[in-house]
Amino acid sequence: PGVRYPAIAFGALTSIFAYLLVKRLFGSEKLALGAVLLNHIVPMFVAGSVLMTIDPPMFFCWALATYFAAGAIFQKRSWDWPLCGLAVGFGFLAKYPAPLWFVGLLGVLLSQKTFRRLAVGASIAFIVSLVVTTPVVIWNVQHHGASLWHVARQTGASGGRLLHGNFWEFIGSQIAVVGPVLAVLMVAAIIDTLRRRPARDDVQEKTAHVGLMYLLWIGAPFWIMTMLVSFFAKVQVNWPAPAYFALMILTASYSGGL
C-alpha cells in the first residue's frame, strides 16, 4: 500500500495547481473547483492517482510548468520563468517527453504581441530545464544512448512503419479513458475556443479568451504529436495524458459557460 502514497500525493498536488491555475487565468473559484472535480471523474486520472508509475510525477511537473508560465506571461512574474524550467526539467527526469511542453509554449508566445519580451524569459526557462536534464544526458553518453534508443524504438523513430501504427485503437482508447461524453465536450470546447471572436470593447471576454487559447496551446500540440506517432508505432493509452491537464480545464470552462 505504501507504494501508492506518492501517486496520491502527486494527484493531490496536481489538483491544487489546477485550481490555482484556473484562479490565475479566470479569477473564478467556482470554475476552479469545477475543473478539479471534472478531473476526478475521468478514469485515466483516477487510476493515475492510485497507481505509482513514472506518469504521476511527470503529469504534476507538466501542471506546475503550466501554472508558472501563466504567471510569467499574464502577470509578468519574471521569477516564474526559472521555476517553469525547473518543473519541465524534473518532469524530464521522470519521463522523457516532458520537454515537449515547450512546443505548446512556443505557440502561446507567437500569439502574444509582447513576443520579444516573453521570448527572453522562455529562453531562460528552457536553459534551466536543460541544466536539470544533465544527469540523464551524461548517463546516456556513458552508455551509448541506451535509453534514447529505447524511446526511439517505442515511438517508431527507429524502424517505424505505417503498418506498425495503431491510430484507430489510439482514438478508441482515448474516448474510453476520458469518457465518451467528456470526449465530445472536449472537442466542442476546442472548436468553440477557435471560433470565438471576442468583442473589442469587452475586456473581460478578451481576457477569458486569451486564457482559453493558452490552455489550448499547452494541451493540443502534445495530443496531436502523440496521435501522429500512432501512425508509425503502437501508442500506449497513457501517452497523451499530460495534454489533458489543460484540455480538461478548457472543457470545464466550456461546460461552465465561460
Tab-separated table of C-alpha atoms in Angstrom:
chain	number	residue	atom	x	y	z
A	1	PRO	CA	0.000	0.000	0.000
A	2	GLY	CA	2.855	2.404	0.793
A	3	VAL	CA	3.915	2.346	-2.850
A	4	ARG	CA	0.690	4.160	-3.738
A	5	TYR	CA	1.234	7.093	-1.388
A	6	PRO	CA	3.440	9.086	-3.798
A	7	ALA	CA	0.792	8.705	-6.530
A	8	ILE	CA	-1.858	10.030	-4.156
A	9	ALA	CA	0.407	12.933	-3.178
A	10	PHE	CA	1.188	13.831	-6.789
A	11	GLY	CA	-2.514	13.599	-7.655
A	12	ALA	CA	-3.456	15.931	-4.804
A	13	LEU	CA	-0.723	18.433	-5.689
A	14	THR	CA	-1.753	18.394	-9.353
A	15	SER	CA	-5.338	19.167	-8.332
A	16	ILE	CA	-4.163	22.053	-6.160
A	17	PHE	CA	-2.204	23.622	-9.005
A	18	ALA	CA	-5.080	23.048	-11.424
A	19	TYR	CA	-7.251	25.033	-9.023
A	20	LEU	CA	-4.636	27.785	-8.692
A	21	LEU	CA	-4.124	27.931	-12.476
A	22	VAL	CA	-7.824	28.463	-13.154
A	23	LYS	CA	-7.942	31.173	-10.485
A	24	ARG	CA	-4.880	32.796	-12.088
A	25	LEU	CA	-6.346	32.716	-15.600
A	26	PHE	CA	-10.014	33.454	-14.960
A	27	GLY	CA	-10.315	34.621	-11.348
A	28	SER	CA	-13.215	32.250	-10.667
A	29	GLU	CA	-13.230	29.984	-7.614
A	30	LYS	CA	-16.372	28.257	-8.870
A	31	LEU	CA	-14.780	27.389	-12.203
A	32	ALA	CA	-11.549	26.332	-10.478
A	33	LEU	CA	-13.428	23.914	-8.231
A	34	GLY	CA	-15.431	22.621	-11.193
A	35	ALA	CA	-12.264	21.924	-13.183
A	36	VAL	CA	-10.767	19.936	-10.308
A	37	LEU	CA	-13.944	17.929	-9.786
A	38	LEU	CA	-14.216	17.213	-13.511
A	39	ASN	CA	-10.700	15.748	-13.499
A	40	HIS	CA	-11.659	13.382	-10.709
A	41	ILE	CA	-14.358	11.661	-12.732
A	42	VAL	CA	-12.002	10.796	-15.593
A	43	PRO	CA	-10.935	7.110	-15.401
A	44	MET	CA	-7.372	7.887	-16.537
A	45	PHE	CA	-6.841	10.436	-13.767
A	46	VAL	CA	-8.447	8.255	-11.112
A	47	ALA	CA	-6.051	5.433	-11.997
A	48	GLY	CA	-3.102	7.820	-12.051
A	49	SER	CA	-3.917	8.957	-8.520
A	50	VAL	CA	-3.590	5.476	-7.025
A	51	LEU	CA	-1.085	3.674	-9.279
A	52	MET	CA	2.509	4.822	-8.883
A	53	THR	CA	4.304	4.841	-12.226
A	54	ILE	CA	6.515	7.419	-13.946
A	55	ASP	CA	3.374	9.247	-15.126
A	56	PRO	CA	2.145	10.967	-11.903
A	57	PRO	CA	5.377	12.918	-11.270
A	58	MET	CA	5.665	13.890	-14.939
A	59	PHE	CA	1.990	14.932	-15.012
A	60	PHE	CA	2.487	17.029	-11.872
A	61	CYS	CA	5.555	18.739	-13.341
A	62	TRP	CA	3.592	19.477	-16.536
A	63	ALA	CA	0.878	21.109	-14.411
A	64	LEU	CA	3.470	23.037	-12.419
A	65	ALA	CA	5.166	24.359	-15.572
A	66	THR	CA	1.781	25.433	-16.973
A	67	TYR	CA	0.980	27.284	-13.742
A	68	PHE	CA	4.316	29.115	-13.560
A	69	ALA	CA	4.277	30.027	-17.258
A	70	ALA	CA	0.824	31.566	-16.846
A	71	GLY	CA	2.173	33.740	-14.047
A	72	ALA	CA	5.176	34.785	-16.116
A	73	ILE	CA	3.135	35.593	-19.229
A	74	PHE	CA	-0.047	37.144	-17.852
A	75	GLN	CA	1.115	38.575	-14.514
A	76	LYS	CA	4.681	39.487	-15.571
A	77	ARG	CA	6.186	37.452	-12.741
A	78	SER	CA	9.693	37.105	-14.150
A	79	TRP	CA	10.859	34.700	-11.436
A	80	ASP	CA	8.243	32.222	-12.595
A	81	TRP	CA	10.315	31.514	-15.730
A	82	PRO	CA	13.174	29.679	-13.987
A	83	LEU	CA	10.633	27.856	-11.820
A	84	CYS	CA	8.896	26.804	-15.022
A	85	GLY	CA	12.206	25.480	-16.343
A	86	LEU	CA	12.815	23.521	-13.146
A	87	ALA	CA	9.372	21.953	-13.443
A	88	VAL	CA	9.975	20.814	-17.021
A	89	GLY	CA	13.475	19.598	-16.174
A	90	PHE	CA	12.318	17.474	-13.257
A	91	GLY	CA	9.433	16.255	-15.407
A	92	PHE	CA	12.034	15.024	-17.902
A	93	LEU	CA	13.810	13.118	-15.127
A	94	ALA	CA	10.513	11.294	-14.573
A	95	LYS	CA	9.622	10.783	-18.248
A	96	TYR	CA	11.431	11.918	-21.388
A	97	PRO	CA	8.523	13.589	-23.284
A	98	ALA	CA	8.234	16.391	-20.703
A	99	PRO	CA	10.296	18.946	-22.721
A	100	LEU	CA	7.678	18.736	-25.476
A	101	TRP	CA	5.729	21.075	-23.205
A	102	PHE	CA	7.826	23.842	-24.767
A	103	VAL	CA	6.190	23.204	-28.165
A	104	GLY	CA	2.878	24.411	-26.774
A	105	LEU	CA	4.580	27.316	-25.041
A	106	LEU	CA	6.093	28.408	-28.372
A	107	GLY	CA	2.590	28.586	-29.821
A	108	VAL	CA	1.499	30.748	-26.882
A	109	LEU	CA	4.437	33.115	-27.318
A	110	LEU	CA	3.898	33.510	-31.050
A	111	SER	CA	0.301	34.545	-30.368
A	112	GLN	CA	1.366	37.316	-27.966
A	113	LYS	CA	2.133	40.888	-29.005
A	114	THR	CA	4.976	41.027	-26.467
A	115	PHE	CA	6.772	38.072	-28.059
A	116	ARG	CA	10.289	39.500	-27.743
A	117	ARG	CA	9.978	40.192	-24.009
A	118	LEU	CA	8.423	36.816	-23.332
A	119	ALA	CA	10.963	35.006	-25.518
A	120	VAL	CA	13.776	36.076	-23.181
A	121	GLY	CA	12.041	34.589	-20.148
A	122	ALA	CA	11.049	31.455	-22.038
A	123	SER	CA	14.663	31.004	-23.143
A	124	ILE	CA	15.751	31.171	-19.506
A	125	ALA	CA	13.180	28.507	-18.657
A	126	PHE	CA	14.457	26.319	-21.483
A	127	ILE	CA	18.089	26.696	-20.394
A	128	VAL	CA	17.208	25.862	-16.782
A	129	SER	CA	15.377	22.743	-17.946
A	130	LEU	CA	18.442	21.679	-19.946
A	131	VAL	CA	20.652	22.052	-16.862
A	132	VAL	CA	18.325	19.783	-14.871
A	133	THR	CA	18.494	17.114	-17.589
A	134	THR	CA	22.302	16.961	-17.381
A	135	PRO	CA	22.441	13.729	-15.292
A	136	VAL	CA	20.399	11.848	-17.888
A	137	VAL	CA	22.497	13.217	-20.745
A	138	ILE	CA	25.723	12.200	-19.017
A	139	TRP	CA	24.388	8.701	-18.297
A	140	ASN	CA	23.349	8.234	-21.938
A	141	VAL	CA	26.748	9.398	-23.175
A	142	GLN	CA	28.401	6.873	-20.878
A	143	HIS	CA	26.054	4.072	-22.004
A	144	HIS	CA	25.968	4.755	-25.750
A	145	GLY	CA	22.500	6.355	-25.677
A	146	ALA	CA	20.776	3.217	-24.343
A	147	SER	CA	17.626	4.896	-23.083
A	148	LEU	CA	17.381	7.123	-26.159
A	149	TRP	CA	17.428	4.087	-28.447
A	150	HIS	CA	14.733	2.519	-26.294
A	151	VAL	CA	12.499	5.587	-26.651
A	152	ALA	CA	13.204	5.740	-30.401
A	153	ARG	CA	12.025	2.157	-30.834
A	154	GLN	CA	8.901	2.806	-28.757
A	155	THR	CA	7.890	5.897	-30.711
A	156	GLY	CA	8.701	4.497	-34.136
A	157	ALA	CA	11.563	6.932	-34.719
A	158	SER	CA	13.758	3.881	-35.253
A	159	GLY	CA	12.321	1.496	-37.823
A	160	GLY	CA	8.728	2.722	-37.607
A	161	ARG	CA	6.303	1.910	-40.428
A	162	LEU	CA	2.724	2.825	-41.158
A	163	LEU	CA	1.652	-0.778	-40.725
A	164	HIS	CA	3.067	-0.778	-37.203
A	165	GLY	CA	0.772	2.010	-36.006
A	166	ASN	CA	-2.481	1.775	-34.068
A	167	PHE	CA	-4.269	5.009	-34.978
A	168	TRP	CA	-7.839	3.745	-34.644
A	169	GLU	CA	-7.025	1.852	-31.485
A	170	PHE	CA	-5.476	5.050	-30.137
A	171	ILE	CA	-8.596	7.100	-30.889
A	172	GLY	CA	-10.877	4.479	-29.347
A	173	SER	CA	-8.742	4.123	-26.246
A	174	GLN	CA	-8.715	7.883	-25.655
A	175	ILE	CA	-12.501	8.073	-25.886
A	176	ALA	CA	-12.682	5.186	-23.411
A	177	VAL	CA	-10.269	6.567	-20.798
A	178	VAL	CA	-11.669	10.107	-20.955
A	179	GLY	CA	-15.281	9.012	-21.305
A	180	PRO	CA	-17.465	9.422	-24.410
A	181	VAL	CA	-19.451	12.362	-23.018
A	182	LEU	CA	-16.363	14.281	-21.903
A	183	ALA	CA	-14.621	13.471	-25.187
A	184	VAL	CA	-17.475	15.107	-27.120
A	185	LEU	CA	-17.493	18.096	-24.772
A	186	MET	CA	-13.734	18.457	-25.172
A	187	VAL	CA	-13.977	18.558	-28.964
A	188	ALA	CA	-16.815	21.086	-28.680
A	189	ALA	CA	-14.726	23.209	-26.284
A	190	ILE	CA	-11.784	23.224	-28.698
A	191	ILE	CA	-13.972	24.206	-31.655
A	192	ASP	CA	-15.724	26.908	-29.624
A	193	THR	CA	-12.397	28.378	-28.490
A	194	LEU	CA	-11.052	28.500	-32.040
A	195	ARG	CA	-14.226	30.048	-33.444
A	196	ARG	CA	-14.778	32.589	-30.686
A	197	ARG	CA	-14.155	36.225	-31.602
A	198	PRO	CA	-14.371	38.467	-28.511
A	199	ALA	CA	-15.771	41.965	-28.925
A	200	ARG	CA	-13.038	44.600	-28.997
A	201	ASP	CA	-14.595	46.651	-26.207
A	202	ASP	CA	-15.302	43.665	-23.941
A	203	VAL	CA	-12.160	43.443	-21.792
A	204	GLN	CA	-13.466	40.593	-19.653
A	205	GLU	CA	-14.333	38.433	-22.660
A	206	LYS	CA	-10.985	39.151	-24.326
A	207	THR	CA	-9.116	38.213	-21.138
A	208	ALA	CA	-11.079	34.981	-20.846
A	209	HIS	CA	-10.368	34.098	-24.479
A	210	VAL	CA	-6.635	34.660	-24.006
A	211	GLY	CA	-6.741	32.229	-21.087
A	212	LEU	CA	-8.651	29.661	-23.126
A	213	MET	CA	-6.195	29.915	-26.004
A	214	TYR	CA	-3.334	29.465	-23.540
A	215	LEU	CA	-4.877	26.199	-22.345
A	216	LEU	CA	-5.485	25.063	-25.911
A	217	TRP	CA	-1.885	25.746	-26.941
A	218	ILE	CA	-0.463	23.918	-23.911
A	219	GLY	CA	-2.636	20.842	-24.425
A	220	ALA	CA	-3.427	20.359	-28.121
A	221	PRO	CA	0.089	20.176	-29.672
A	222	PHE	CA	1.194	17.325	-27.409
A	223	TRP	CA	-2.003	15.376	-28.130
A	224	ILE	CA	-1.558	15.913	-31.875
A	225	MET	CA	2.085	14.811	-31.735
A	226	THR	CA	1.059	11.636	-29.911
A	227	MET	CA	-1.642	10.995	-32.486
A	228	LEU	CA	0.882	11.356	-35.319
A	229	VAL	CA	3.158	8.826	-33.622
A	230	SER	CA	0.236	6.362	-33.624
A	231	PHE	CA	0.570	6.102	-37.422
A	232	PHE	CA	4.074	4.647	-37.032
A	233	ALA	CA	4.177	2.940	-33.637
A	234	LYS	CA	1.920	1.345	-31.065
A	235	VAL	CA	0.986	4.249	-28.807
A	236	GLN	CA	0.088	3.364	-25.237
A	237	VAL	CA	-3.176	4.654	-23.833
A	238	ASN	CA	-1.460	6.834	-21.209
A	239	TRP	CA	0.953	8.650	-23.539
A	240	PRO	CA	-1.215	11.720	-24.266
A	241	ALA	CA	-2.209	12.109	-20.586
A	242	PRO	CA	-0.297	15.400	-19.988
A	243	ALA	CA	-2.300	17.078	-22.758
A	244	TYR	CA	-5.481	16.505	-20.800
A	245	PHE	CA	-4.350	18.657	-17.885
A	246	ALA	CA	-5.016	21.814	-19.895
A	247	LEU	CA	-7.732	20.367	-22.152
A	248	MET	CA	-9.859	19.247	-19.203
A	249	ILE	CA	-9.739	22.769	-17.776
A	250	LEU	CA	-10.730	24.052	-21.213
A	251	THR	CA	-13.641	21.601	-21.193
A	252	ALA	CA	-14.707	22.687	-17.723
A	253	SER	CA	-14.665	26.327	-18.861
A	254	TYR	CA	-16.850	25.472	-21.857
A	255	SER	CA	-19.250	23.417	-19.747
A	256	GLY	CA	-19.463	26.254	-17.219
A	257	GLY	CA	-20.430	28.707	-19.923
A	258	LEU	CA	-17.256	30.821	-19.792
